[in-house]
Short mmCIF file of C-alpha atoms in Angstrom, two decimals:
data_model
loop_
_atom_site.label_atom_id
_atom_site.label_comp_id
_atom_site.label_asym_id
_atom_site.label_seq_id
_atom_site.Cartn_x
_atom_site.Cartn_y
_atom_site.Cartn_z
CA UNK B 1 0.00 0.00 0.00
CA UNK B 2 1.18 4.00 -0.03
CA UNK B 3 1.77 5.42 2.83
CA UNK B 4 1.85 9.10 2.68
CA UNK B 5 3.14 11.63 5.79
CA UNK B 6 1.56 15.20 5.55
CA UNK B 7 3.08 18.41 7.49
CA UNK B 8 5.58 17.87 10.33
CA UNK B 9 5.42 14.05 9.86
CA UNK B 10 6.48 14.61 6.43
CA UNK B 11 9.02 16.91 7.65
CA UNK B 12 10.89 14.22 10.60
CA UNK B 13 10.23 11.41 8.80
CA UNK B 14 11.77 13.05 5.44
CA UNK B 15 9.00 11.97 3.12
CA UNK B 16 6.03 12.80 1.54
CA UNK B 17 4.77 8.95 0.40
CA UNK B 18 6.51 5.15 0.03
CA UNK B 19 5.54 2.16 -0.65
CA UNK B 20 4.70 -0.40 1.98
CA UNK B 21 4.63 -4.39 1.86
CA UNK B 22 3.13 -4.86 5.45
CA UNK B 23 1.15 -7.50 7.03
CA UNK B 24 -0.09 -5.58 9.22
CA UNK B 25 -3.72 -5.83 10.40
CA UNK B 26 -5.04 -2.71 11.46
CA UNK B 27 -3.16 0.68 11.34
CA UNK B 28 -2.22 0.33 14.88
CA UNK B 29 0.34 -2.48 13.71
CA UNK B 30 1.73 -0.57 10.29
CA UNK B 31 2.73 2.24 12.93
CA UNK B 32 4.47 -0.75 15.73
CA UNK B 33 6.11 -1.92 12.43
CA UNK B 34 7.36 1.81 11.20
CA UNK B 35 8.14 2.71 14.36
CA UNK B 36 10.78 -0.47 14.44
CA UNK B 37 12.50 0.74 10.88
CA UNK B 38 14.41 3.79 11.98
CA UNK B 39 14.61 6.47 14.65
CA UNK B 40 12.88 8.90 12.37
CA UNK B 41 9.79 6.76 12.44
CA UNK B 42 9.88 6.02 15.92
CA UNK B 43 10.06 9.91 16.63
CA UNK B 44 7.57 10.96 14.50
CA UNK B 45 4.86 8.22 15.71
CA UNK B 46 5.90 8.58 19.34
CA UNK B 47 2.49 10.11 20.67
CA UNK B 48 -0.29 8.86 18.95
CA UNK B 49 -2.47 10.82 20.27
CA UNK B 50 -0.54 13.74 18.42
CA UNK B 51 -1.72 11.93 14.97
CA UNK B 52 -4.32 11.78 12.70
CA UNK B 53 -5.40 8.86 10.31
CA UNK B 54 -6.86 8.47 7.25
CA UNK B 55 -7.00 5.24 5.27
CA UNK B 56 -8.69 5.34 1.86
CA UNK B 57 -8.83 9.51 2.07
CA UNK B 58 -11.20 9.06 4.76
CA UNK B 59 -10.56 10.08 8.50
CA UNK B 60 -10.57 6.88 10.41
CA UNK B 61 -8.80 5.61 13.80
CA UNK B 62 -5.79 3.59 14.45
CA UNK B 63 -7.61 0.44 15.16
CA UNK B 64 -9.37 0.74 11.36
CA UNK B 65 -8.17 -2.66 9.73
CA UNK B 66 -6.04 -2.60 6.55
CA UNK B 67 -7.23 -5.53 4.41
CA UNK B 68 -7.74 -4.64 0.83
CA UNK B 69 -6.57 -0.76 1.77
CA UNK B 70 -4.45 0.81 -1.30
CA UNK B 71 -3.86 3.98 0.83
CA UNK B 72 -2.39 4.97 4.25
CA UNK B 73 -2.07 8.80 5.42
CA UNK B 74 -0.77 10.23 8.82
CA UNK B 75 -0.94 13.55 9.49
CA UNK B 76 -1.48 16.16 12.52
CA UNK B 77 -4.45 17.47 13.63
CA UNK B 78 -6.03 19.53 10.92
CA UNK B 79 -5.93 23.50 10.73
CA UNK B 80 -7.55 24.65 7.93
CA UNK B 81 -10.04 27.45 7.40
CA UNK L 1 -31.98 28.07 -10.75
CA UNK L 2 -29.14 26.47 -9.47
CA UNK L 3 -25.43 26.84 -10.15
CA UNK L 4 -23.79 24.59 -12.45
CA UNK L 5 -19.95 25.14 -10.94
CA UNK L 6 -18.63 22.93 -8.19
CA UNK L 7 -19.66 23.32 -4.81
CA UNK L 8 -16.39 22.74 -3.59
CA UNK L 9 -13.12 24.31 -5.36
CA UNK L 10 -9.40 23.83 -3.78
CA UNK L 11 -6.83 25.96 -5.32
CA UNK L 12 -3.52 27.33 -5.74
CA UNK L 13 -4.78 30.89 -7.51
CA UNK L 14 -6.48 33.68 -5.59
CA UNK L 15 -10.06 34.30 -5.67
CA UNK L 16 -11.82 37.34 -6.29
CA UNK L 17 -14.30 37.46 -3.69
CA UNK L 18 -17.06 40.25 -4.87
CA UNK L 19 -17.43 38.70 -7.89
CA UNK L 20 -17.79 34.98 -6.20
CA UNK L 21 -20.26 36.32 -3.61
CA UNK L 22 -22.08 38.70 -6.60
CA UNK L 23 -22.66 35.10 -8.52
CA UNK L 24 -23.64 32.92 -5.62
CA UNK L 25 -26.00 35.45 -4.52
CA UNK L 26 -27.58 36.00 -8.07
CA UNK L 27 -27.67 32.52 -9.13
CA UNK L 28 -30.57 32.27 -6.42
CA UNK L 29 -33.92 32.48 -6.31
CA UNK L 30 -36.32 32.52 -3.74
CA UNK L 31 -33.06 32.78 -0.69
CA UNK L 32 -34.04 35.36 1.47
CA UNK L 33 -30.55 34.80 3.19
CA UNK L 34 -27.05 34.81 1.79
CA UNK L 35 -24.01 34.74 4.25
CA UNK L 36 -20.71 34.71 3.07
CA UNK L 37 -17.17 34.36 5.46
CA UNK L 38 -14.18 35.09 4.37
CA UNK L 39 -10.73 34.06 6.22
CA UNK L 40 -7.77 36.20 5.53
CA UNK L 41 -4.26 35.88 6.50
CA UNK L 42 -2.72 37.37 9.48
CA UNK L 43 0.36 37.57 10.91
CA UNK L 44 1.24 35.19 13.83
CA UNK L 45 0.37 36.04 17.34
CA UNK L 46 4.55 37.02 18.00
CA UNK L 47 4.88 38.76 14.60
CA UNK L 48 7.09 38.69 12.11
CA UNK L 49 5.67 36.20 9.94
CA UNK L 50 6.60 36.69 6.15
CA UNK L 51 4.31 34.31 4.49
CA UNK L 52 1.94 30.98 5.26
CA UNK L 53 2.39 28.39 3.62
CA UNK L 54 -0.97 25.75 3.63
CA UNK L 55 -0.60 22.17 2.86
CA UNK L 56 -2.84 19.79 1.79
CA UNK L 57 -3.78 16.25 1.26
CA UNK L 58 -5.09 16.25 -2.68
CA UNK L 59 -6.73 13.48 -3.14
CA UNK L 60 -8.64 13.76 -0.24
CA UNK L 61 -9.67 17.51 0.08
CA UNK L 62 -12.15 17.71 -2.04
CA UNK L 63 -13.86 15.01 -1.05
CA UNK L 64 -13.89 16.16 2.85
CA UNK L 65 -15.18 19.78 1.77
CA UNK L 66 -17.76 18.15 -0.60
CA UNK L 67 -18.77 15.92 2.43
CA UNK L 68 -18.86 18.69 4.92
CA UNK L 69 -20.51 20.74 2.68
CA UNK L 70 -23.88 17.86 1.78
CA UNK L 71 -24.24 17.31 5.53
CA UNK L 72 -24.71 21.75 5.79
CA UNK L 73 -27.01 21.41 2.93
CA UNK L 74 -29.29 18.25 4.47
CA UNK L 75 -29.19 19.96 8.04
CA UNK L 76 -29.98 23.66 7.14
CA UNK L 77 -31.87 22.56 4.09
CA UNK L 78 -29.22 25.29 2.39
CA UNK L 79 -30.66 26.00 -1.24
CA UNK L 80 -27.00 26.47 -2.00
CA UNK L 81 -23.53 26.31 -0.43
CA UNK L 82 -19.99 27.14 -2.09
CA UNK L 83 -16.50 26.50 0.00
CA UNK L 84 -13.39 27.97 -1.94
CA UNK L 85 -9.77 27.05 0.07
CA UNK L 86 -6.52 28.05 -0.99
CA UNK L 87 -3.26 26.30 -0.77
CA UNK L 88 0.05 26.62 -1.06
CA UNK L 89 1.90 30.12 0.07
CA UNK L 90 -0.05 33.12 1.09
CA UNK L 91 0.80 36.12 2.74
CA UNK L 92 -0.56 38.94 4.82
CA UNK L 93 -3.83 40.35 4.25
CA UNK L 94 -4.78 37.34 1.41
CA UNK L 95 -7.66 35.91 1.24
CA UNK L 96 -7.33 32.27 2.19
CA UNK L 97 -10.70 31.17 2.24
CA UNK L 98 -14.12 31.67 1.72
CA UNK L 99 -17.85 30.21 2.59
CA UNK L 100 -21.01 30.74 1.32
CA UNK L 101 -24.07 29.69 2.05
CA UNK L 102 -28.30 30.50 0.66
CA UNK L 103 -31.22 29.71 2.84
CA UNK L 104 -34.68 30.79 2.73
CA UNK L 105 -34.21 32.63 6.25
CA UNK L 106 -31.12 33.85 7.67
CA UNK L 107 -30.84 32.09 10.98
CA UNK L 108 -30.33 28.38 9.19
CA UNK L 109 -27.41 30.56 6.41
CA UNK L 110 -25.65 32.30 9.43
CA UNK L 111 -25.51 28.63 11.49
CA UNK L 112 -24.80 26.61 8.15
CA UNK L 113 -21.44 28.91 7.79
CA UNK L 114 -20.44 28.30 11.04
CA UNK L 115 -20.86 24.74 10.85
CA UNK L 116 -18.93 25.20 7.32
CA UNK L 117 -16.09 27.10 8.95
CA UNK L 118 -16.12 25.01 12.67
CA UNK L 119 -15.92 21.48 10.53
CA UNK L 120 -13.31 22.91 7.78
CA UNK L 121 -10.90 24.07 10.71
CA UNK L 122 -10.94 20.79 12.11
CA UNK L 123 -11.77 18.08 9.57
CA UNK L 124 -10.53 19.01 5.68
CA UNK L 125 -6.91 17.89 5.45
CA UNK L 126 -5.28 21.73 5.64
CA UNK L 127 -2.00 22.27 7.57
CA UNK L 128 -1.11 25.68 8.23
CA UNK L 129 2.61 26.83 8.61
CA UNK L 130 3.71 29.74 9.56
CA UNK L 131 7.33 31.00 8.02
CA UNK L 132 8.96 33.83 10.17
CA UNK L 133 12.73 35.46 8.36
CA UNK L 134 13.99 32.71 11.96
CA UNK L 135 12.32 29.72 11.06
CA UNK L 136 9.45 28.34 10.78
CA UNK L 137 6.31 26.79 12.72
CA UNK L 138 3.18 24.13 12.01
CA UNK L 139 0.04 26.09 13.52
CA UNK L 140 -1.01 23.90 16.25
CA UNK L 141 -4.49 22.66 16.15
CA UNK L 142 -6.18 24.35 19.39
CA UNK L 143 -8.88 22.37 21.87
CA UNK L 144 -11.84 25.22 21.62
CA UNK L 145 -11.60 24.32 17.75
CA UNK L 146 -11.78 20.53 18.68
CA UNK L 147 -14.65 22.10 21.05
CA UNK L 148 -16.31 24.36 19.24
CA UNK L 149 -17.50 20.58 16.87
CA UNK L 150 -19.40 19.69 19.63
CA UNK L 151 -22.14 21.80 19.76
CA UNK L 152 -23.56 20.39 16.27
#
């Protein structure tokens, strides 16, 4: 699936969007598996509750499961308007 | 008669906001209320900022806006609604944003904006950054606007 980081997880984890083979089962698991690639991903995923999910382009939460998902996005809370 | 542009439009390019609000509120008929908001950039609360820059999650956007924007229209029974939302980098004194929204009365178009504005803040996939000639800063998300959801 893509994975794509948005705003100052973009920023420490130094990229907009990758491709990810995971076996993950819910986004709660992709994140315990990025978090175990690099120090970049366990900083930037260090307080969930800091984070925002979407999976599909839809806001969702980080026990949403992944099976048949194409697309993955973590971001922080929103400040638009 | 109803409007045949998008309801929703996410863009780059300024937007010249008489003439949107002049063709939302003539492309009506029978809306005894128009209300129209319009967010413009200011500079941060310790000044000195030279420019925002908004990010934005394309594929998704305009999809959350279009969302936000049906539920307004079903709970307000809006006769029409437009949400324009800029991105990329702005500075002082631009327009970033604007709502509009056409009801028959003007107590359901005043409430139907704020619900427009309150849910964009806090649920379209913007990301505001603020770039000072030091450095530069996300715009933190604050609890009242978390809050402010709850009342709907």
């Amino acid at each position: 699936m893509d994975v794509l980081y948005f705003a100052w997880v973009r920023e420490r984890i130094g990229l907009p969007k990758e491709r990810v083979e995971t076996g993950a089962a819910t986004v709660a698991e992709l994140v315990e598996e990025l978090k175990t690639r690099e120090e970049r991903y366990a900083l930037a995923f260090a307080d969930l509750s800091a984070l925002r999910v979407a999976v599909d382009q839809e806001l969702t939460d980080f026990d949403a499961p992944l099976a048949g998902v194409r697309e993955v996005a973590f971001f922080p809370p929103m400040t638009g308007g | 008669m109803s409007r045949v542009t998008p309801l929703v439009r996410v863009q780059q390019a300024p937007f010249d906001f008489a003439a949107e609000a002049d063709a939302f509120a003539r492309a009506q008929s029978d809306m005894g209320a128009i209300v129209t908001f319009t967010g413009v950039v200011r500079d941060s609360a310790d000044g000195g900022m030279i420019a925002m820059e908004i990010e934005h999650y394309p594929g998704m956007t305009a999809k959350a806006l279009e969302a936000i924007v049906a539920d307004a229209m079903e709970r307000w029974a809006l006769g029409d609604a437009l949400v324009i939302h800029r991105h990329g980098r702005l500075h002082r004194d631009e327009m970033i944003m604007m709502v509009a929204t056409a009801a028959r009365h003007r107590k359901a178009a005043f409430e139907a904006a704020e619900f427009l504005m309150d849910y964009l803040k806090s649920r379209a996939p913007f990301w505001k950054k603020e770039i000072a000639a030091d450095g530069a800063e996300w715009v933190a998300a604050k609890d009242v606007d978390e809050e402010a959801l709850k009342r709907w």
